[in-house]
mmCIF file of C-alpha atoms in Angstrom:
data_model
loop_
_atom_site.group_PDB
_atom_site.id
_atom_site.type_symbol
_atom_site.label_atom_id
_atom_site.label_comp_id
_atom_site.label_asym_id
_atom_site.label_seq_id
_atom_site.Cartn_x
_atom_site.Cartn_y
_atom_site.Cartn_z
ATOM 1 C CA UNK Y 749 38.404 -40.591 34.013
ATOM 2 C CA UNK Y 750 40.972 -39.310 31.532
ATOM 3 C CA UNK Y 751 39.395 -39.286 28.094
ATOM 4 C CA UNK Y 752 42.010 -37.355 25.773
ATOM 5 C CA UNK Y 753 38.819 -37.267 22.868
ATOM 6 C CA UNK Y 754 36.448 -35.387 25.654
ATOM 7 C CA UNK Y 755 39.901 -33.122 26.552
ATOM 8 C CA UNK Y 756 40.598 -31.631 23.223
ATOM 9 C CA UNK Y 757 37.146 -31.415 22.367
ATOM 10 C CA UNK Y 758 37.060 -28.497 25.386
ATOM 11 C CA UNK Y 759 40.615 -27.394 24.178
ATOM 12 C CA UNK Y 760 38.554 -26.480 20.343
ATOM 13 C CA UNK Y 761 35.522 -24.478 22.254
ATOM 14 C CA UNK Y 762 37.625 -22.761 24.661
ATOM 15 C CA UNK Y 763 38.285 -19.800 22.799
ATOM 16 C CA UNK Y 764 34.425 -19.133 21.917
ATOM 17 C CA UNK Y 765 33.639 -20.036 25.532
ATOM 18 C CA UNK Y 766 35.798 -17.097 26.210
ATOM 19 C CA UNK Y 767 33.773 -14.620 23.742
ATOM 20 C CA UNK Y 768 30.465 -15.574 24.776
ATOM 21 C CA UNK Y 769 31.779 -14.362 28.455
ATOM 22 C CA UNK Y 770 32.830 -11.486 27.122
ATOM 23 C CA UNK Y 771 29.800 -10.123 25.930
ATOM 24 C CA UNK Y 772 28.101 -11.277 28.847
ATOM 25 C CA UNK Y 773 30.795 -9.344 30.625
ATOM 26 C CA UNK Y 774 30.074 -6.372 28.271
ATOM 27 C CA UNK Y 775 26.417 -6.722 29.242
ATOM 28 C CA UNK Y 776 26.865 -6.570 32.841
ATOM 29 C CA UNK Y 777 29.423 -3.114 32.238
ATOM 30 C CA UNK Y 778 26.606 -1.864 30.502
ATOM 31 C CA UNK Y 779 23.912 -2.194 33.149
ATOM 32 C CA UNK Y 780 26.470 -1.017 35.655
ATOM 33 C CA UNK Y 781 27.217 1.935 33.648
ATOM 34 C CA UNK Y 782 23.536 2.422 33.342
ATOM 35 C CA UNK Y 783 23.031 2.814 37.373
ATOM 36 C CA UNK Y 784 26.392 3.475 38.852
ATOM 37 C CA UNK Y 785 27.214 0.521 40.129
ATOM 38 C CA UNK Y 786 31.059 -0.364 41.003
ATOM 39 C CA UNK Y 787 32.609 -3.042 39.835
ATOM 40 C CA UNK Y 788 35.910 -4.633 39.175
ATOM 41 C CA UNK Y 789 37.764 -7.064 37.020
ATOM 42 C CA UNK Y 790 39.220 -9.855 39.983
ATOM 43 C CA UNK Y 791 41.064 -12.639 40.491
ATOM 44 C CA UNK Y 792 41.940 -14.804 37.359
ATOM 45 C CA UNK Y 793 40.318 -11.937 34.689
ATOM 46 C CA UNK Y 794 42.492 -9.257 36.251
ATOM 47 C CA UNK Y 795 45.717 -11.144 36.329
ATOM 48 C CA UNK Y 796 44.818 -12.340 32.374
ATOM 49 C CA UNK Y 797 44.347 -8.641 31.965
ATOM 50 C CA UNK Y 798 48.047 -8.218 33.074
ATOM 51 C CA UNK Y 799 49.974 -10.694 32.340
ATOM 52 C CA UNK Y 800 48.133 -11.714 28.814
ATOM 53 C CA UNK Y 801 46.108 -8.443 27.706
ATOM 54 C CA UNK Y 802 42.948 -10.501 28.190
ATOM 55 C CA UNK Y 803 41.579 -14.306 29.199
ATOM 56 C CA UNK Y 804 44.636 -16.692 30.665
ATOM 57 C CA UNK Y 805 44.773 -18.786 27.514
ATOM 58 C CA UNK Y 806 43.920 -21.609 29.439
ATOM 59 C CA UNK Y 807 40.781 -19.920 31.446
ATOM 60 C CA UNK Y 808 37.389 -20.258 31.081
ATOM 61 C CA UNK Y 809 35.527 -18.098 33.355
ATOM 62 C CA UNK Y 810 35.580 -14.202 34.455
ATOM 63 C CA UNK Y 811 35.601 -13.035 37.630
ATOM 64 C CA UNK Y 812 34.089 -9.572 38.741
ATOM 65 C CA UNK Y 813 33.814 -8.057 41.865
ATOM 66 C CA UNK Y 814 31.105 -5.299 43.414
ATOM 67 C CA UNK Y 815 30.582 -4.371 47.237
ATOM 68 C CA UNK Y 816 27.613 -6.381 49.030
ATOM 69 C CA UNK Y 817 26.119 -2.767 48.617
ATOM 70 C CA UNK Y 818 26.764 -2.579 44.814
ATOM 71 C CA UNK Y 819 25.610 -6.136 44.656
ATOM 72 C CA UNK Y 820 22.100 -6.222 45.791
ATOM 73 C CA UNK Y 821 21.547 -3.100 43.705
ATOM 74 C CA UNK Y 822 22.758 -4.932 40.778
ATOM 75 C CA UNK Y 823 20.305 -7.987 41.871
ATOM 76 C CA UNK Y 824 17.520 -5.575 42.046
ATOM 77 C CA UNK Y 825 17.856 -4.145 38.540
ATOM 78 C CA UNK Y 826 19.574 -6.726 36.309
ATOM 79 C CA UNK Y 827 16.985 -9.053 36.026
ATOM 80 C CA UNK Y 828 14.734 -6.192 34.047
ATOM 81 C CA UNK Y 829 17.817 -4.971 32.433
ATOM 82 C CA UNK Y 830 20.145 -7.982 31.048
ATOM 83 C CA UNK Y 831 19.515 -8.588 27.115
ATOM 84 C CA UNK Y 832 17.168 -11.983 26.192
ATOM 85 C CA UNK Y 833 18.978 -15.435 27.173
ATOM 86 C CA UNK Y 834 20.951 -14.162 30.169
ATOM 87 C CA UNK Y 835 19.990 -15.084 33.254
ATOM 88 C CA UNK Y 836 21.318 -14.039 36.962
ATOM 89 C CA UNK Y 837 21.444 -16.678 39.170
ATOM 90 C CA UNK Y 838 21.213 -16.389 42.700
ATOM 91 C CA UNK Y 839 19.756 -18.653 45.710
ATOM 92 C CA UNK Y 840 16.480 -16.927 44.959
ATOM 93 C CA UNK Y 841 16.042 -17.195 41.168
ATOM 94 C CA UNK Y 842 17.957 -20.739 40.718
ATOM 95 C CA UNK Y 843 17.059 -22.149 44.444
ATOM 96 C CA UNK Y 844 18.492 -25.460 43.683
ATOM 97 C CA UNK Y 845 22.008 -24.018 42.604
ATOM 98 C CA UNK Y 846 24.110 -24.502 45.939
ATOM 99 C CA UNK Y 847 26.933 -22.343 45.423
ATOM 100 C CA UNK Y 848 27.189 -19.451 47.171
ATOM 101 C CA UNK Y 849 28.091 -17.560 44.192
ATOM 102 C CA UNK Y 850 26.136 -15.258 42.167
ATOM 103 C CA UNK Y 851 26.487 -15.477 38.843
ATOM 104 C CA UNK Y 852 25.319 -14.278 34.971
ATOM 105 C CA UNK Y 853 24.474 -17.201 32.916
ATOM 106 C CA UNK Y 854 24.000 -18.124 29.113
ATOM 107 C CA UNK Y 855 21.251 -20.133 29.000
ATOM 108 C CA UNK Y 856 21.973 -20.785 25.031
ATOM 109 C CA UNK Y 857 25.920 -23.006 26.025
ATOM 110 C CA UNK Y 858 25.996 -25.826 28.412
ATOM 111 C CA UNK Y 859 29.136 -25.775 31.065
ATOM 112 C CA UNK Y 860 29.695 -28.715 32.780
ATOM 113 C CA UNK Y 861 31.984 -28.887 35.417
ATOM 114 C CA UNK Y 862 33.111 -31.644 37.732
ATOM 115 C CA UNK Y 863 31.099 -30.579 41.175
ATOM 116 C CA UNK Y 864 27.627 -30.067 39.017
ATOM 117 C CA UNK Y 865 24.717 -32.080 39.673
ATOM 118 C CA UNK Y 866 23.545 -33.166 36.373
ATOM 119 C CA UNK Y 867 20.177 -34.327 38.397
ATOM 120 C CA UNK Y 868 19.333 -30.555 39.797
ATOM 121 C CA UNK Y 869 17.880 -28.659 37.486
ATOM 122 C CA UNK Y 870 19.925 -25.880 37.985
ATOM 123 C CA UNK Y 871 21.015 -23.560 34.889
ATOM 124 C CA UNK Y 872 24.058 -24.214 33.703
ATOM 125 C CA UNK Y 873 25.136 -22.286 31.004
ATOM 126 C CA UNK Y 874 28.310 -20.490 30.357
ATOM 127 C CA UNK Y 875 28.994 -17.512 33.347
ATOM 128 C CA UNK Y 876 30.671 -15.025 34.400
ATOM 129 C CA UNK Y 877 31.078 -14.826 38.652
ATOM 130 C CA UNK Y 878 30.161 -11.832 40.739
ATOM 131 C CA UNK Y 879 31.920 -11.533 44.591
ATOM 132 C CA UNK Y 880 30.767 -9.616 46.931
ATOM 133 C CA UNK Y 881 33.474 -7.286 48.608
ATOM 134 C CA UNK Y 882 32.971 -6.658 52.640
ATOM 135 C CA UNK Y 883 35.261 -4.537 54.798
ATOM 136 C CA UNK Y 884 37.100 -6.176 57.043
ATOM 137 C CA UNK Y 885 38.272 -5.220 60.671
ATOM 138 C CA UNK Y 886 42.318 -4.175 60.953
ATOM 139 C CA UNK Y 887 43.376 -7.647 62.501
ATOM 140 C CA UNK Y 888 46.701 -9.876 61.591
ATOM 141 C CA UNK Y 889 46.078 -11.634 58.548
ATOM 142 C CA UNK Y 890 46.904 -14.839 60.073
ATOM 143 C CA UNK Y 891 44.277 -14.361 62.239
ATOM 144 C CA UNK Y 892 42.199 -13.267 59.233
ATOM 145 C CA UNK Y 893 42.813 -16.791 56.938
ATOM 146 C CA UNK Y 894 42.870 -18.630 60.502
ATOM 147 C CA UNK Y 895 39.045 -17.471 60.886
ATOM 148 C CA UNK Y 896 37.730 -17.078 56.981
ATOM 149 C CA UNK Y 897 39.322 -20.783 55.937
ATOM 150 C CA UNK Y 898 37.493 -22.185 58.547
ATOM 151 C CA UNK Y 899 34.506 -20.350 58.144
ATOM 152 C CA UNK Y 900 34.751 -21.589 54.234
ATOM 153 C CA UNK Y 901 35.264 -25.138 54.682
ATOM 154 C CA UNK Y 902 32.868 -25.189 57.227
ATOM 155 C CA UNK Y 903 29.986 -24.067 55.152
ATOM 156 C CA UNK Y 904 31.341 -25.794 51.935
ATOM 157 C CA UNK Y 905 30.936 -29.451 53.740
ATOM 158 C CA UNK Y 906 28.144 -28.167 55.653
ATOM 159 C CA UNK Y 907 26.161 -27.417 51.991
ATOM 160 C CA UNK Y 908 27.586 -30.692 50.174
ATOM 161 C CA UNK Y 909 25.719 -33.890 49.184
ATOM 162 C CA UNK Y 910 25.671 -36.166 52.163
ATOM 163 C CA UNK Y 911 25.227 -39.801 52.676
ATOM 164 C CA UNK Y 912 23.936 -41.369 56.065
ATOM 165 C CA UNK Y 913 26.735 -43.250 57.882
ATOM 166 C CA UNK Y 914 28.704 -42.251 61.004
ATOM 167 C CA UNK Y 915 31.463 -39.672 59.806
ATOM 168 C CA UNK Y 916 28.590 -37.331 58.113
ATOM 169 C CA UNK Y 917 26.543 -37.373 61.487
ATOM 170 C CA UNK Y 918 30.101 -36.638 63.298
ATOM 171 C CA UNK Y 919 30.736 -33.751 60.834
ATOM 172 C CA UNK Y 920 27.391 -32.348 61.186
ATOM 173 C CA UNK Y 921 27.680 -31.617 64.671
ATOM 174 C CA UNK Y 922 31.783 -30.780 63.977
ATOM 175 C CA UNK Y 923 31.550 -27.970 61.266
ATOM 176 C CA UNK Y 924 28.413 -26.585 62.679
ATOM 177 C CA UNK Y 925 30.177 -26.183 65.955
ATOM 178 C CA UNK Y 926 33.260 -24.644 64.292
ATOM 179 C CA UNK Y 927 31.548 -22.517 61.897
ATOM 180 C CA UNK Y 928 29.365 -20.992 65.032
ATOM 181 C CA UNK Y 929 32.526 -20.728 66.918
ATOM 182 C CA UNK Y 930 34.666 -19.058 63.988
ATOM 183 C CA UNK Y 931 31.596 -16.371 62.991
ATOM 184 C CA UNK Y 932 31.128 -15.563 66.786
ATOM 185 C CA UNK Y 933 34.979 -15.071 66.936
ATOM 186 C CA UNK Y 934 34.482 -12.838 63.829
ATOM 187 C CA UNK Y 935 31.894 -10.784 65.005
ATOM 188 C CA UNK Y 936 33.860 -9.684 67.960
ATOM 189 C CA UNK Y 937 37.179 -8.951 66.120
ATOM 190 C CA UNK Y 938 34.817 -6.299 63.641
ATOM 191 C CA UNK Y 939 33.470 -5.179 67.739
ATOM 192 C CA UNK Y 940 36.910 -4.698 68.996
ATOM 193 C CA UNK Y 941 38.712 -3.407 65.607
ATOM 194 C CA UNK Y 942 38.310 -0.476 63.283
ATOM 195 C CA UNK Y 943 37.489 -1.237 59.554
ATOM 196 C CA UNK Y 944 37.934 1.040 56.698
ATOM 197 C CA UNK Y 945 41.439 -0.137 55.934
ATOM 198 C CA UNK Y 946 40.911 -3.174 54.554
ATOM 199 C CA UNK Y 947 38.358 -5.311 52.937
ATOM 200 C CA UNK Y 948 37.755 -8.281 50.701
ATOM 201 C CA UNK Y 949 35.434 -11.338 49.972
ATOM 202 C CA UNK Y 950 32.660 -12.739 52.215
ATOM 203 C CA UNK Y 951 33.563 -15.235 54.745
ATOM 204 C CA UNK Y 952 32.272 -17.874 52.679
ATOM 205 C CA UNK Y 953 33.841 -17.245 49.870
ATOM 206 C CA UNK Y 954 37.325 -16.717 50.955
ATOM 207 C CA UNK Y 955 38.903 -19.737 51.932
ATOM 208 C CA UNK Y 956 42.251 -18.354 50.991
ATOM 209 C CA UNK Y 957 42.130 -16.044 54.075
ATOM 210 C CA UNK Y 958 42.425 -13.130 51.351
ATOM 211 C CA UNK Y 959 42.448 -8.995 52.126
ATOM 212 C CA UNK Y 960 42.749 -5.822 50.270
ATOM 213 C CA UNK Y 961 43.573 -2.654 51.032
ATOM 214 C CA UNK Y 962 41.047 -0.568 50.119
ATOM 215 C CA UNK Y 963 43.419 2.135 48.624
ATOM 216 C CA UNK Y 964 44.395 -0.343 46.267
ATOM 217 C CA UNK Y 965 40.629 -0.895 45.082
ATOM 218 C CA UNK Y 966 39.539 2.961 45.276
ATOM 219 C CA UNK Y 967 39.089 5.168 42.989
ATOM 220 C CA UNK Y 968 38.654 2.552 40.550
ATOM 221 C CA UNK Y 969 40.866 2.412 37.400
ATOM 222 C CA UNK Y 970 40.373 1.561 33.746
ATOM 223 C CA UNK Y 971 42.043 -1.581 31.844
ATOM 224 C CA UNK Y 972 41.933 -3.331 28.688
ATOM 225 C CA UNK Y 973 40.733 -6.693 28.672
ATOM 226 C CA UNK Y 974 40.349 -8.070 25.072
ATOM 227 C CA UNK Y 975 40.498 -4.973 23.826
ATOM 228 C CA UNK Y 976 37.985 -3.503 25.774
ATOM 229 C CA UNK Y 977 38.569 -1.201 28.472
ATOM 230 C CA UNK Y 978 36.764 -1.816 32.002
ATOM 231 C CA UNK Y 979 36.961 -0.949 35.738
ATOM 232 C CA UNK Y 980 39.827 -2.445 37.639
ATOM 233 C CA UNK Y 981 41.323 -1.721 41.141
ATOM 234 C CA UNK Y 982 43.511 1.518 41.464
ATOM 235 C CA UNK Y 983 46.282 -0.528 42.419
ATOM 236 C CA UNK Y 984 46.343 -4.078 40.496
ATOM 237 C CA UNK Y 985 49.982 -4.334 41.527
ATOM 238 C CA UNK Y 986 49.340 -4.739 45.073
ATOM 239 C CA UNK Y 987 45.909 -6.741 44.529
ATOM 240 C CA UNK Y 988 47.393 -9.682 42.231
ATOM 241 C CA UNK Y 989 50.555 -9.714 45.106
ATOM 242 C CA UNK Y 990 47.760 -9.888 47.969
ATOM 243 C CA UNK Y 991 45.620 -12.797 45.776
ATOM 244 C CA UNK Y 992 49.045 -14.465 43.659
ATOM 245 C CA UNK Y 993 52.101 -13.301 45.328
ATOM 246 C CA UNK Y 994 54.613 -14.034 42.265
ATOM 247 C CA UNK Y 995 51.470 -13.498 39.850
ATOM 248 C CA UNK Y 996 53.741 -12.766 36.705
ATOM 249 C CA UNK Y 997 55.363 -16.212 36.678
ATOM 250 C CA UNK Y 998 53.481 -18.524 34.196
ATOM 251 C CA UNK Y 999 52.925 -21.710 36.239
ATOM 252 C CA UNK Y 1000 54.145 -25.357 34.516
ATOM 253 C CA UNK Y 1001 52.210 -26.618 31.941
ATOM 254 C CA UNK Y 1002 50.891 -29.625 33.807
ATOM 255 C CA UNK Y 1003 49.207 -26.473 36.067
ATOM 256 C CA UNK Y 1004 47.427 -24.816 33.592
ATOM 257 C CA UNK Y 1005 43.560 -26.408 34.020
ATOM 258 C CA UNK Y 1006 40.407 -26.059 32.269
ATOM 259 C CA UNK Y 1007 37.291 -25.888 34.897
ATOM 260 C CA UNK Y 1008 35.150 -27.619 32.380
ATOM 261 C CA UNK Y 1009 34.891 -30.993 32.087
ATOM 262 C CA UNK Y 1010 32.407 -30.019 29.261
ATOM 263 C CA UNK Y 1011 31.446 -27.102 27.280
ATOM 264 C CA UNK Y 1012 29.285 -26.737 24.516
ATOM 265 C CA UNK Y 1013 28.779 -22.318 23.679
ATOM 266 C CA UNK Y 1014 26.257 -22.514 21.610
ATOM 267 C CA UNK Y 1015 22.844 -24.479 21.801
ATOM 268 C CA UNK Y 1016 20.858 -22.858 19.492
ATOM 269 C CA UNK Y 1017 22.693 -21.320 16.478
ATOM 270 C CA UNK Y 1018 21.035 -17.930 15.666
ATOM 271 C CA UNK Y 1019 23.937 -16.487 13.502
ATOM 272 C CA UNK Y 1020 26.275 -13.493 14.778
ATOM 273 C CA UNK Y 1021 24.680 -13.296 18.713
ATOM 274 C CA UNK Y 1022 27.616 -11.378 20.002
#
């Protein structure tokens, strides 16, 4: 459905989409601060932090990162910590959200995009998302986005919405096969190979077959992001090549996509909330 009204509408909210993330951004470097927890500006927030001093103009959504470690220290203390009308979603505060992501919601903006269930009464407010960095063994990285692709599309059509008829039985049996196979291949490759070199997403989440040095994560570095300074990775060079290759080239307009197929930022107007 191409509705050109519905289009610009997002177009005229995308900028205070944007703010609203960055104070929930703001709030999450504060509680990280607070407890010294590392954490990183990734993927589409670090290359708008280099290429555009801030948000892609066309982006709506921040990405951090944190170690599994840093993680589940920042699930154990956010919830007391976050300011009123954030909330952090995980499979354990928001069980019928699916995605294996965790994020930091809004719960005063409604952000619809085009995989939500608008039947599940999971939150969907405006986010920012939070990855979970692993380290990885010191294999080929073909046999690295072989394994973690497979391991990603597995559990994506694994998790989906399915209807009864022949093909879903079939790919029941299919990906669970192939996502057993792929992790037990995994587990012996992090057996047989050192780690400490490299690391990078959780399976799951990585079905770009993406990895890091670590020496271009650690020590953390500082960069300005809407005119705010915040952690980034010591070598954002050699990151955004690993994640984007060419990342300063501005891809063609036709490219350039908003997530949302619907935002609204504000539900309840209580005046100057940033």
């Amino acid at each position: 459905m191409n509705n050109p009204f519905l289009t610009e509408y997002v177009k005229q909210n995308l900028r205070e989409c944007q703010l609203k993330q960055l104070s929930i951004l703001e709030e999450v470097d504060r509680i990280c601060q607070k407890h010294q927890i590392d954490y990183w500006l990734d993927g589409g927030s670090l290359l708008g932090a280099i290429r555009h001093g801030g948000f892609i103009p066309w982006d709506d959504d921040i990405d951090i990162a944190m170690t599994l470690e840093g993680l589940k220290q920042f699930i154990r203390v956010a919830p007391q910590e976050l300011r009123e009308g954030l909330f952090l979603q995980t499979s354990e505060s928001d069980p019928t959200h699916k995605e294996p992501i965790v994020k930091v919601r809004d719960l005063n903006s409604l952000y619809i995009e085009s995989g939500d269930n608008m039947q599940a009464p999971y939150q969907k407010g405006l986010y920012i998302d939070i990855f979970p960095f692993i380290d990885y063994p010191s294999v080929p990285k073909a046999w690295v986005k072989k394994l973690t692709k497979g391991i990603s599309t597995s559990y994506s059509i694994l998790h989906k919405a399915h209807y009864y008829s022949l093909r879903a039985f079939a790919e029941y049996f299919w990906f669970h096969a192939k996502y057993g196979l792929y992790r037990t291949l995994w587990g012996l490759l992090n057996l047989l190979y050192p780690k400490g070199t490299y690391m990078s997403n959780i399976l799951i989440n990585n079905g770009y077959g993406i990895m890091h040095r670590k020496d271009s994560i650690f020590p953390l570095g500082r960069m300005t992001f809407e005119g705010k300074e915040f952690p980034a990775p010591h070598n954002p060079d050699a990151y955004l090549k690993d994640l984007y290759k060419n990342y300063m080239e501005i891809p063609p307009e036709d490219k350039r996509k908003i997530h949302a197929i619907y935002v609204h930022p504000e539900l309840i107007t209580h005046g100057n909330n940033r």
